Amino acid sequence: MSRVDQAYARLVEALRAQTDLADALHLLEWDQETVLPAGAAERRARQIGTLAAALHERRTDPAFLTLVDELAAISAELDPSQAVDVRETKWHVDRARCLDPELVRERSTLHAQARGIWVTARRDNDFAALAPWLGRVIDTERRVATAIDQRRPAYDVLLEEFEPGMSAASLDALFQELRTGLQPLVDRIQRKANRRHRGAEALCGAFPVNAQRRFNKLVADRLGFDFNKGRLDEAAHPFTTTVGDDVRITTRYDRRDLRYGLYATIHETGHALYEQGLDPGAWGTPRGSACSFGIHESQSRLWENQVGRSEAFWTHLLPAARKAFPALAGRSLGDVLLAVNDAGPSLIRTEADEITYNLHIILRFDIERSLIDGSLEVAALPQVWREKMRHYLGVEPETDRDGVLQDVHWPGGSIGYFPSYALGNVYAAQLFKAAEAEIGPLDAALAAGEFTVLLGWLRQRIHRFGQTYRPVELITLATGETPTARPLLDHLERRIAFLEST
Ligand code: ZN
């Protein structure tokens, strides 16, 4: 083995040991969110803290940092895949070493505290209680951004934590295209929402939880989720986590509405299919890790929306659904499609339909960017929120609980995270369009329950690359176009035309 290969092998070994610790953390957190008895929460928090500190120590170990620097200095001698791992590791290491350990500690304590305050502030509809904490979070994130790179706008530096290579200026252009295209569509669904259609209730009725558990497993399995290397369980807020070779998804059930659990399951299955499609030979390295939050979200949204709300998908699924739930007897395919494509402006992001969802995100992007650049004061948030809701969606929350207090992201310190949701929608539509352009219309395959055609394409174009390319480059290579909202707008236009035709 050459000296270069030996050094690279040491890097992989170090990264894999870090991944083992991260996997153990994921397992403790998964357990905490699903089955942990309440009385064990305190010690669990301590265990998570201890393990997180051990992981941080490894990631900032001087010997590890020196190894990364040495490899980066000889990157010309590395083969292309080694060079990817070194490039991405170096990028993360350089960001981390800019931060004073004191600032790192202060920041994570602040986020934990502010999250706690947020829970009660939201419950009590008390924005004033959260405001000073939010002010501290914004201030700390600005300090973090300045420490990492004081020459660039602070928001860009924060955004890159979630979407490497993306800038506020390119998001601005993309979101401008999206917003201009969405506004007339929202006007159309507003008119439509005034005369609520009959089918919207087609997936409401009696759906026993045990039957839903079996049915959701069946759906995840048919979409391609590998239960030999994964699980489906339940949690209050659905999520996906990876524990080594084992990808765990969670959902939740409503015994009166089949959509509530089913679409959470399909969404998380999309995330899991990505994780299960990463190159197993590259595990623990950047090449074996997901590209970005936006790319991850594109995988969940594509299965949830492009596939899961289509006529073809329900042509396949409805017979199995009728068998599982007597309540569906007599419900037609047309009614079910109306139920899963029901749309109309609403106050809560997580309950928004496929069309208006993106405006909820653009609103948050506008606001968080202004908070970071200092042009918006925290005290003005509730008012600005209401104005923007009225402007974008024509509805206005009566309480801050249904307004600015609804999301945990800002108190939790995740600033620059929201755009990845809309980017996911944009990328998903581009990818689905590109897949159909390459393999031909997918309706017949989806209606026959043959999901492997589409999954195979995604594995080939997205999953197997890990972080080989940055998100914009990956989307451009996979679709032949730089990120553009046009395919998403066309997709939503077809959805609205369908709703209007009923
Ligand atoms: Zn997601």
XYZ file of C-alpha atoms and ligand atoms in Angstrom:
503
model
C 0.000 0.000 0.000
C 1.396 3.416 -0.915
C 1.844 6.083 1.747
C -1.095 7.998 0.316
C -3.331 4.928 0.471
C -2.232 4.234 4.026
C -3.111 7.753 5.120
C -6.472 7.503 3.369
C -7.167 4.141 5.066
C -6.474 5.793 8.433
C -8.980 8.521 7.552
C -11.678 5.981 6.681
C -11.014 4.089 9.918
C -11.342 7.311 11.941
C -14.539 8.349 10.126
C -16.056 4.901 10.688
C -15.307 5.002 14.407
C -17.053 8.403 14.524
C -19.999 6.906 12.628
C -20.230 4.045 15.150
C -20.593 6.592 17.939
C -23.116 8.611 15.918
C -25.109 5.415 15.255
C -25.196 4.635 18.979
C -26.505 8.180 19.569
C -29.154 7.684 16.889
C -30.296 4.495 18.577
C -30.601 6.175 21.984
C -32.537 9.028 20.392
C -34.792 6.661 18.437
C -35.526 4.790 21.636
C -36.271 8.084 23.412
C -38.796 9.102 20.757
C -40.563 5.738 20.514
C -40.580 3.509 23.597
C -38.590 5.080 26.462
C -40.587 5.118 29.739
C -41.030 8.671 31.074
C -39.169 7.892 34.310
C -35.997 7.095 32.374
C -35.831 10.391 30.464
C -33.382 12.159 32.762
C -30.633 9.538 32.699
C -31.191 9.115 28.983
C -30.526 12.830 28.424
C -27.272 12.382 30.336
C -26.253 9.336 28.301
C -26.878 11.251 25.095
C -24.821 14.176 26.386
C -21.886 11.925 27.345
C -21.877 10.118 24.030
C -22.205 13.394 22.071
C -19.197 14.769 23.939
C -17.180 11.629 23.122
C -18.083 12.024 19.461
C -17.154 15.719 19.500
C -13.792 14.804 21.049
C -13.038 12.393 18.221
C -14.071 14.896 15.575
C -11.806 17.580 17.020
C -8.943 15.285 18.012
C -5.673 17.010 16.949
C -4.314 13.793 15.385
C -7.474 13.480 13.285
C -7.337 17.148 12.193
C -3.664 16.787 11.219
C -4.436 13.687 9.173
C -7.220 15.533 7.298
C -4.903 18.500 6.628
C -2.106 16.232 5.390
C -4.427 14.419 3.017
C -5.880 17.710 1.761
C -2.341 18.956 1.037
C -1.669 15.957 -1.227
C -5.149 15.792 -2.774
C -3.630 15.781 -6.270
C -2.187 12.319 -5.524
C -5.519 10.850 -4.399
C -7.807 8.926 -6.701
C -11.129 10.723 -7.455
C -13.232 8.892 -4.871
C -10.607 9.360 -2.148
C -10.445 13.036 -3.104
C -14.215 13.404 -2.540
C -13.942 12.006 0.987
C -11.021 14.267 1.805
C -12.671 17.366 0.269
C -15.918 16.942 2.223
C -14.232 15.917 5.494
C -11.917 18.922 5.238
C -14.890 21.225 4.627
C -16.647 20.064 7.810
C -13.443 20.050 9.851
C -12.584 23.603 8.779
C -16.015 24.865 9.756
C -15.847 23.137 13.131
C -12.341 24.358 14.011
C -13.394 28.005 13.503
C -15.670 27.680 16.505
C -14.332 28.265 19.954
C -15.277 25.264 22.210
C -16.846 27.754 24.618
C -19.135 29.046 21.830
C -20.060 25.467 20.852
C -21.057 24.644 24.431
C -22.939 27.910 24.886
C -24.768 27.368 21.626
C -25.968 23.827 22.326
C -27.068 24.708 25.867
C -28.945 27.738 24.528
C -30.739 25.654 21.886
C -31.827 23.071 24.469
C -33.093 25.804 26.820
C -34.883 27.779 24.091
C -36.566 24.604 22.850
C -37.881 24.006 26.366
C -39.170 27.594 26.634
C -40.785 27.245 23.217
C -42.857 24.228 24.346
C -44.523 26.234 27.130
C -44.666 29.508 25.169
C -46.521 27.729 22.402
C -48.868 25.989 24.820
C -49.636 29.306 26.554
C -49.688 31.315 23.320
C -47.079 33.580 24.898
C -44.665 34.996 22.314
C -43.261 37.508 24.821
C -41.868 34.617 26.894
C -39.937 33.259 23.911
C -38.837 36.574 22.381
C -35.688 37.208 24.489
C -34.542 33.619 23.905
C -35.092 33.955 20.196
C -33.051 37.140 20.293
C -30.186 35.248 21.943
C -30.413 32.422 19.394
C -30.252 34.866 16.468
C -27.330 36.661 18.042
C -25.442 33.398 18.657
C -26.040 32.155 15.107
C -24.654 35.454 13.798
C -21.541 34.957 15.931
C -21.194 31.401 14.624
C -21.483 32.578 11.017
C -18.929 35.359 11.562
C -16.501 32.949 13.205
C -16.744 30.557 10.242
C -16.445 33.186 7.506
C -16.790 36.881 8.174
C -16.406 37.876 4.529
C -19.688 36.296 3.425
C -23.265 37.165 4.398
C -24.041 35.406 7.685
C -27.186 33.799 6.291
C -25.243 32.122 3.469
C -22.833 30.579 5.952
C -25.716 29.195 8.044
C -27.621 27.957 4.987
C -24.617 25.898 3.870
C -24.865 23.749 6.966
C -27.997 22.276 5.374
C -27.460 22.883 1.660
C -23.750 23.077 0.837
C -22.977 25.407 -2.052
C -26.340 27.194 -1.932
C -26.553 30.966 -1.370
C -29.401 33.277 -0.407
C -29.042 35.018 -3.770
C -29.629 31.821 -5.763
C -32.483 30.862 -3.438
C -33.966 34.306 -4.003
C -34.068 33.788 -7.746
C -35.510 30.276 -7.416
C -38.123 31.268 -4.833
C -39.072 34.331 -6.876
C -39.849 32.035 -9.821
C -41.762 29.717 -7.498
C -43.752 32.466 -5.791
C -44.734 34.204 -9.027
C -45.938 30.885 -10.421
C -47.739 29.848 -7.237
C -49.769 33.012 -6.663
C -52.305 32.415 -9.477
C -52.529 28.747 -8.470
C -53.360 29.711 -4.906
C -56.039 32.108 -6.171
C -57.539 29.218 -8.087
C -57.622 26.840 -5.102
C -59.078 29.625 -2.968
C -62.003 29.879 -5.365
C -62.220 26.093 -5.356
C -62.057 25.876 -1.552
C -65.183 28.016 -1.326
C -67.162 25.112 -2.737
C -65.684 22.144 -0.877
C -65.860 18.999 -2.985
C -67.685 15.872 -1.943
C -64.726 13.472 -2.150
C -62.548 15.118 0.499
C -63.951 12.766 3.145
C -63.315 9.543 1.218
C -60.458 8.427 3.488
C -62.226 9.348 6.709
C -64.157 6.757 8.719
C -63.211 3.911 11.042
C -59.604 2.741 10.611
C -58.482 0.519 13.526
C -54.853 1.184 14.434
C -53.804 -2.467 14.187
C -55.134 -2.696 10.652
C -53.316 0.555 9.811
C -50.056 -0.850 11.198
C -50.296 -3.841 8.869
C -51.360 -1.698 5.930
C -48.591 0.894 6.347
C -46.004 -1.897 6.522
C -47.390 -3.332 3.334
C -47.151 0.060 1.595
C -43.545 0.679 2.724
C -42.627 -2.852 1.634
C -44.194 -2.457 -1.809
C -42.402 0.860 -2.360
C -39.121 -0.984 -1.815
C -38.282 -0.462 1.883
C -36.051 -3.337 3.046
C -37.491 -4.651 6.321
C -34.520 -6.979 6.670
C -32.514 -3.817 7.321
C -35.123 -1.550 8.825
C -38.193 -1.073 11.007
C -41.434 0.885 11.039
C -42.548 2.108 14.468
C -44.567 4.946 15.958
C -43.611 8.413 17.253
C -45.453 11.672 17.899
C -43.410 13.465 15.219
C -42.507 11.062 12.409
C -38.805 10.841 11.515
C -36.231 8.557 9.937
C -32.964 7.600 11.551
C -30.074 5.414 10.473
C -28.367 3.037 12.881
C -25.606 1.496 10.812
C -27.176 -1.062 8.481
C -30.554 -0.481 9.995
C -32.832 2.345 8.807
C -35.732 3.119 11.114
C -38.838 5.016 10.118
C -41.673 6.171 12.339
C -45.237 7.258 11.718
C -48.398 7.931 13.735
C -52.027 6.977 13.284
C -55.420 8.631 13.454
C -58.241 6.114 13.709
C -60.596 8.476 11.875
C -58.395 9.506 8.937
C -56.256 7.121 6.911
C -54.239 9.926 5.283
C -52.662 11.119 8.515
C -50.535 8.012 9.042
C -50.252 6.842 5.456
C -48.647 9.999 4.053
C -46.247 10.234 6.977
C -45.245 6.623 6.250
C -44.774 7.237 2.527
C -42.762 10.401 3.245
C -40.449 8.658 5.714
C -40.170 5.651 3.399
C -38.820 8.029 0.757
C -36.131 9.202 3.192
C -35.371 5.576 4.082
C -35.097 4.423 0.466
C -32.383 7.046 0.014
C -30.492 5.865 3.105
C -30.845 2.228 2.018
C -29.633 3.160 -1.465
C -26.347 4.758 -0.401
C -23.184 2.893 -1.405
C -22.661 0.247 1.328
C -18.966 -0.042 0.416
C -18.503 3.636 1.301
C -20.277 3.542 4.676
C -19.129 6.091 7.224
C -17.482 8.297 4.577
C -18.939 11.343 2.764
C -19.368 9.242 -0.399
C -21.599 6.903 1.594
C -23.603 9.733 3.214
C -26.611 11.756 2.037
C -25.812 14.794 -0.129
C -27.843 17.491 1.679
C -31.087 18.177 3.512
C -32.710 19.406 0.288
C -31.738 16.270 -1.637
C -32.955 14.103 1.250
C -36.257 15.924 1.250
C -36.568 15.524 -2.524
C -36.626 11.758 -2.024
C -39.374 11.856 0.614
C -41.461 14.369 -1.352
C -41.164 12.512 -4.630
C -42.649 9.329 -3.141
C -45.199 11.247 -1.082
C -46.424 13.620 -3.783
C -45.434 12.696 -7.336
C -46.105 9.000 -6.629
C -48.354 8.821 -3.556
C -50.999 11.308 -4.694
C -51.206 10.055 -8.279
C -54.051 8.200 -9.952
C -51.642 5.421 -10.973
C -50.530 4.783 -7.382
C -54.085 4.564 -6.090
C -55.125 2.340 -8.993
C -52.596 -0.095 -7.557
C -53.248 0.515 -3.851
C -57.027 0.821 -3.614
C -57.826 -2.935 -3.859
C -55.410 -3.684 -0.982
C -56.785 -0.732 0.996
C -60.366 -1.950 0.520
C -59.325 -5.402 1.722
C -57.671 -3.925 4.823
C -60.462 -1.517 5.759
C -64.184 -2.320 5.459
C -64.786 1.459 5.824
C -63.550 1.897 2.251
C -66.280 -0.232 0.687
C -68.004 1.839 -1.946
C -65.372 4.606 -2.021
C -64.424 5.260 -5.639
C -60.958 5.894 -7.043
C -62.081 9.393 -8.022
C -63.189 10.214 -4.480
C -59.959 8.883 -2.985
C -57.950 11.046 -5.379
C -59.913 14.092 -4.284
C -59.253 13.178 -0.660
C -55.496 12.939 -1.122
C -55.237 16.061 -3.267
C -57.528 18.266 -1.215
C -56.093 21.796 -1.145
C -56.759 25.193 0.360
C -54.892 27.928 2.262
C -54.339 27.058 5.926
C -52.378 28.332 8.908
C -50.171 25.389 9.866
C -47.196 24.439 7.699
C -47.139 20.737 8.590
C -50.813 20.402 7.629
C -50.540 22.400 4.400
C -51.323 20.854 1.035
C -48.801 20.273 -1.714
C -49.566 23.618 -3.396
C -49.621 26.126 -0.546
C -46.835 24.387 1.402
C -44.142 26.171 -0.560
C -45.495 29.605 0.368
C -45.237 28.699 4.051
C -41.534 28.058 3.401
C -40.883 31.197 1.359
C -42.424 33.241 4.176
C -40.050 31.646 6.691
C -37.061 32.178 4.394
C -37.902 35.896 4.030
C -38.219 36.268 7.790
C -35.176 34.308 8.962
C -32.946 36.035 6.477
C -34.101 39.464 7.713
C -33.624 38.375 11.332
C -30.032 37.378 10.617
C -29.118 40.478 8.601
C -30.681 42.659 11.316
C -33.343 44.320 9.174
C -36.083 42.680 11.263
C -36.337 42.813 15.070
C -37.600 39.808 17.013
C -40.275 41.966 18.678
C -41.888 42.658 15.295
C -42.154 38.953 14.384
C -45.820 38.227 15.227
C -47.000 41.265 13.271
C -44.785 40.556 10.254
C -45.894 36.935 10.312
C -49.568 37.916 10.130
C -48.968 40.428 7.337
C -47.049 37.933 5.251
C -49.639 35.185 5.784
C -52.342 37.561 4.591
C -50.218 38.601 1.639
C -49.089 35.118 0.542
C -52.031 32.933 1.527
C -54.964 35.251 2.216
C -55.387 33.873 5.749
C -54.231 35.271 9.076
C -53.749 33.438 12.396
C -55.788 34.650 15.349
C -53.149 33.478 17.795
C -49.351 33.295 17.732
C -49.689 29.605 18.557
C -51.111 29.158 15.045
C -48.611 31.708 13.728
C -45.014 32.413 14.578
C -44.928 29.938 17.499
C -45.840 26.855 15.460
C -42.363 25.551 14.545
C -39.490 24.427 16.776
C -36.776 25.242 14.179
C -35.836 28.788 15.228
C -35.775 28.215 19.004
C -33.832 25.007 18.260
C -31.215 27.078 16.425
C -31.957 25.658 12.970
C -31.699 28.818 10.907
C -31.264 28.149 7.205
C -33.086 24.802 7.517
C -36.551 25.782 6.186
C -35.475 26.332 2.559
C -34.542 22.642 2.257
C -38.243 21.713 2.409
C -39.101 23.824 -0.653
C -35.878 22.800 -2.384
C -36.983 19.202 -1.815
C -40.254 19.918 -3.625
C -38.451 21.666 -6.484
C -35.878 18.877 -6.891
C -38.536 16.139 -6.584
C -40.528 17.526 -9.512
C -37.379 17.937 -11.611
C -36.295 14.375 -10.848
C -39.666 12.825 -11.594
C -39.829 14.697 -14.892
C -36.291 13.610 -15.802
C -37.028 9.984 -14.881
C -40.070 9.974 -17.173
C -38.104 11.666 -19.945
C -35.526 8.909 -19.751
C -37.579 5.776 -19.066
C -40.911 6.904 -20.512
C -44.221 7.581 -18.728
C -44.324 5.805 -15.366
C -48.113 5.550 -14.964
C -48.414 1.972 -16.188
C -45.570 0.723 -13.963
C -46.902 2.545 -10.878
C -50.446 1.291 -11.528
C -49.037 -2.244 -11.702
C -47.184 -1.763 -8.409
C -43.800 -1.931 -10.127
C -41.967 0.730 -8.165
C -38.509 -0.687 -8.820
C -38.308 1.043 -12.204
C -38.438 4.470 -10.579
C -36.440 3.401 -7.527
C -33.724 1.974 -9.763
C -33.464 5.288 -11.610
C -33.140 7.214 -8.339
C -30.521 4.787 -7.074
C -28.553 5.267 -10.277
C -28.874 9.068 -10.549
C -28.936 10.179 -6.898
C -28.476 7.589 -4.148
C -25.225 5.915 -5.134
C -23.296 9.187 -5.357
C -23.609 10.213 -1.694
C -21.670 13.481 -1.424
C -19.630 12.976 -4.588
C -21.346 16.084 -5.985
C -22.776 19.125 -4.261
C -26.607 19.426 -4.497
C -26.847 21.819 -7.460
C -24.324 19.784 -9.437
C -26.099 16.519 -8.590
C -29.494 17.851 -9.713
C -27.971 19.272 -12.889
C -26.306 15.954 -13.725
C -29.464 13.957 -12.979
C -31.954 16.203 -14.783
C -29.931 18.184 -17.333
C -31.132 21.435 -15.751
C -29.946 23.634 -12.905
C -32.559 23.951 -10.123
C -35.751 25.417 -11.566
C -39.299 25.686 -10.229
C -40.906 25.093 -13.645
C -41.440 21.305 -13.335
C -42.956 21.763 -9.857
C -45.291 24.500 -11.101
C -46.347 22.305 -14.052
C -46.986 19.400 -11.682
C -49.097 21.579 -9.342
C -50.958 23.069 -12.294
C -52.011 19.535 -13.320
C -53.161 18.822 -9.758
C -55.331 21.953 -9.718
C -56.760 21.239 -13.150
C -57.798 17.834 -11.765
C -59.458 19.396 -8.713
C -61.255 21.951 -10.873
C -62.555 19.253 -13.188
C -64.512 17.571 -10.372
Zn -38.823 14.912 5.416
